[in-house]
mmCIF file of C-alpha atoms and ligand atoms in Angstrom:
data_model
loop_
_atom_site.group_PDB
_atom_site.id
_atom_site.type_symbol
_atom_site.label_atom_id
_atom_site.label_comp_id
_atom_site.label_asym_id
_atom_site.label_seq_id
_atom_site.Cartn_x
_atom_site.Cartn_y
_atom_site.Cartn_z
ATOM 1 C CA MET A 1 79.171 61.092 -240.395
ATOM 2 C CA LEU A 2 80.557 57.576 -240.721
ATOM 3 C CA VAL A 3 78.937 54.650 -238.873
ATOM 4 C CA PHE A 4 81.303 51.756 -237.973
ATOM 5 C CA GLY A 5 83.905 53.590 -240.044
ATOM 6 C CA LYS A 6 82.238 52.787 -243.389
ATOM 7 C CA HIS A 7 78.496 53.620 -243.632
ATOM 8 C CA ASP A 8 77.699 57.238 -244.378
ATOM 9 C CA ALA A 9 74.770 58.583 -242.309
ATOM 10 C CA LYS A 10 73.331 61.893 -241.175
ATOM 11 C CA GLN A 11 73.914 62.910 -237.582
ATOM 12 C CA CYS A 12 70.815 62.993 -235.362
ATOM 13 C CA ASN A 13 69.686 66.618 -235.142
ATOM 14 C CA ALA A 14 68.056 66.355 -231.702
ATOM 15 C CA ARG A 15 69.374 68.799 -229.095
ATOM 16 C CA SER A 16 69.628 68.337 -225.354
ATOM 17 C CA LYS A 17 66.987 70.208 -223.382
ATOM 18 C CA ARG A 18 69.500 70.943 -220.611
ATOM 19 C CA SER A 19 72.798 71.669 -222.363
ATOM 20 C CA GLY A 20 71.710 72.431 -225.938
ATOM 21 C CA VAL A 21 74.326 69.988 -227.238
ATOM 22 C CA GLN A 22 73.423 68.053 -230.411
ATOM 23 C CA CYS A 23 72.951 64.282 -230.160
ATOM 24 C CA LYS A 24 76.049 62.441 -231.432
ATOM 25 C CA LYS A 25 74.309 59.271 -232.697
ATOM 26 C CA ALA A 26 73.702 58.539 -236.377
ATOM 27 C CA ALA A 27 70.171 59.222 -237.635
ATOM 28 C CA CYS A 28 67.930 56.360 -238.824
ATOM 29 C CA LYS A 29 67.977 55.726 -242.590
ATOM 30 C CA GLY A 30 66.072 58.479 -244.379
ATOM 31 C CA ARG A 31 65.357 60.329 -241.118
ATOM 32 C CA ASP A 32 66.759 63.278 -239.181
ATOM 33 C CA LYS A 33 66.674 61.576 -235.761
ATOM 34 C CA CYS A 34 68.265 58.543 -234.112
ATOM 35 C CA LYS A 35 66.072 55.769 -232.666
ATOM 36 C CA PHE A 36 66.235 57.379 -229.219
ATOM 37 C CA HIS A 37 64.891 60.707 -230.485
ATOM 38 C CA GLY A 38 61.955 59.463 -232.565
ATOM 39 C CA GLY A 39 63.685 58.246 -235.736
ATOM 40 C CA LYS A 40 61.774 54.951 -235.616
ATOM 41 C CA SER A 41 58.404 56.644 -235.114
ATOM 42 C CA THR A 42 55.892 56.301 -237.936
ATOM 43 C CA GLY A 43 53.600 58.935 -236.460
ATOM 44 C CA PRO A 44 49.943 58.577 -235.510
ATOM 45 C CA ARG A 45 48.214 55.872 -237.583
ATOM 46 C CA THR A 46 44.587 55.808 -236.504
ATOM 47 C CA GLN A 47 42.037 58.591 -236.868
ATOM 48 C CA ALA A 48 41.784 58.799 -233.077
ATOM 49 C CA GLY A 49 45.580 59.071 -232.784
ATOM 50 C CA ARG A 50 45.748 61.877 -235.358
ATOM 51 C CA GLN A 51 42.926 63.664 -233.549
ATOM 52 C CA ARG A 52 44.732 63.349 -230.214
ATOM 53 C CA ILE A 53 47.999 64.763 -231.648
ATOM 54 C CA SER A 54 46.102 67.574 -233.341
ATOM 55 C CA GLU A 55 44.403 68.515 -230.072
ATOM 56 C CA ALA A 56 47.689 68.315 -228.174
ATOM 57 C CA ASN A 57 49.329 70.767 -230.615
ATOM 58 C CA TRP A 58 46.332 73.149 -230.864
ATOM 59 C CA ILE A 59 47.265 76.521 -229.356
ATOM 60 C CA HIS A 60 44.609 79.118 -230.178
ATOM 61 C CA GLY A 61 43.217 78.420 -233.669
ATOM 62 C CA ARG A 62 43.942 81.887 -235.086
ATOM 63 C CA ARG A 63 45.902 80.248 -237.943
ATOM 64 C CA SER A 64 43.278 77.542 -238.573
ATOM 65 C CA ALA A 65 41.164 77.733 -241.744
ATOM 66 C CA GLU A 66 38.134 78.956 -239.771
ATOM 67 C CA GLY A 67 40.197 81.502 -237.812
ATOM 68 C CA GLN A 68 41.772 82.962 -240.964
ATOM 69 C CA LEU A 69 38.417 83.147 -242.761
ATOM 70 C CA LYS A 70 36.881 84.983 -239.802
ATOM 71 C CA ALA A 71 39.840 87.417 -239.651
ATOM 72 C CA THR A 72 39.486 88.136 -243.402
ATOM 73 C CA GLN A 73 35.736 88.699 -243.090
ATOM 74 C CA ASP A 74 36.204 90.992 -240.080
ATOM 75 C CA ALA A 75 38.872 93.038 -241.917
ATOM 76 C CA ALA A 76 36.547 93.364 -244.925
ATOM 77 C CA ARG A 77 33.641 94.486 -242.686
ATOM 78 C CA ILE A 78 35.859 97.125 -241.005
ATOM 79 C CA ARG A 79 36.895 98.571 -244.382
ATOM 80 C CA GLU A 80 33.318 98.524 -245.642
ATOM 81 C CA MET A 81 32.134 100.314 -242.489
ATOM 82 C CA ALA A 82 34.864 102.948 -242.955
ATOM 83 C CA ASP A 83 33.694 103.353 -246.586
ATOM 84 C CA ALA A 84 30.115 103.809 -245.325
ATOM 85 C CA LEU A 85 31.243 106.492 -242.849
ATOM 86 C CA HIS A 86 32.992 108.281 -245.747
ATOM 87 C CA VAL A 87 29.804 108.126 -247.843
ATOM 88 C CA LEU A 88 27.731 109.476 -244.933
ATOM 89 C CA GLY A 89 30.265 112.258 -244.347
ATOM 90 C CA ALA A 90 30.970 111.166 -240.782
ATOM 91 C CA LEU A 91 34.635 110.437 -241.449
ATOM 92 C CA ASN A 92 36.473 113.467 -242.857
ATOM 93 C CA THR A 93 39.886 112.029 -243.515
ATOM 94 C CA ASP A 94 41.655 110.984 -246.689
ATOM 95 C CA GLU A 95 43.691 108.408 -244.821
ATOM 96 C CA LYS A 96 43.673 105.067 -246.621
ATOM 97 C CA PHE A 97 43.977 101.589 -245.197
ATOM 98 C CA ARG A 98 47.368 100.056 -245.825
ATOM 99 C CA GLY A 99 48.048 96.721 -247.505
ATOM 100 C CA ARG A 100 45.938 94.604 -249.845
ATOM 101 C CA TRP A 101 42.147 94.521 -249.805
ATOM 102 C CA PRO A 102 40.636 91.555 -247.962
ATOM 103 C CA LYS A 103 39.241 88.884 -250.313
ATOM 104 C CA CYS A 104 35.518 89.317 -249.547
ATOM 105 C CA TYR A 105 35.679 93.153 -249.431
ATOM 106 C CA GLU A 106 32.909 94.886 -251.423
ATOM 107 C CA PRO A 107 33.498 98.641 -251.836
ATOM 108 C CA VAL A 108 30.729 100.917 -250.500
ATOM 109 C CA GLN A 109 30.542 103.974 -252.771
ATOM 110 C CA ASP A 110 26.983 105.334 -252.443
ATOM 111 C CA LEU A 111 23.906 105.266 -250.188
ATOM 112 C CA GLU A 112 22.699 102.039 -251.806
ATOM 113 C CA GLY A 113 25.986 100.455 -250.820
ATOM 114 C CA VAL A 114 25.517 101.646 -247.235
ATOM 115 C CA GLU A 115 22.027 100.108 -247.231
ATOM 116 C CA ARG A 116 23.400 96.798 -248.531
ATOM 117 C CA LEU A 117 26.108 96.835 -245.850
ATOM 118 C CA VAL A 118 23.589 97.497 -243.068
ATOM 119 C CA GLN A 119 21.397 94.633 -244.311
ATOM 120 C CA LYS A 120 24.434 92.330 -244.443
ATOM 121 C CA LEU A 121 25.406 93.284 -240.877
ATOM 122 C CA VAL A 122 21.837 92.782 -239.612
ATOM 123 C CA ILE A 123 21.729 89.314 -241.210
ATOM 124 C CA ARG A 124 25.057 88.434 -239.593
ATOM 125 C CA GLU A 125 23.767 89.645 -236.199
ATOM 126 C CA GLY A 126 20.773 87.288 -236.532
ATOM 127 C CA GLU A 127 22.918 84.190 -237.173
HETATM 128 ZN ZN1 ZN B 1 69.555 61.375 -231.232
#
């Protein structure tokens, strides 16, 4: 869009909460928003400010590094336990798990493997 009929600028991409109509002002230089919709903001500067914003945007933590690591470990444990049930003859199905193997998955193929898995689970219980 043209500002004052001669300067080329992007249009602010903010949308009205009520009507859904896009803002008609020009965006700040190098930004997507006008000054009324945060185009002048430089974001949180201090450690405390960043922390506050992070906490305000935190929803459940399932996508955080810790949450994803825990999900991967749990998926690996479930597959290892299913392997152990196969080895012990308690699970008589050829059905396979779908998708890729979790990163920390260690296949359980014999009784020694079952023993190792049990020890690993007991250690995790004790944590
Ligand atoms: Zn705007």
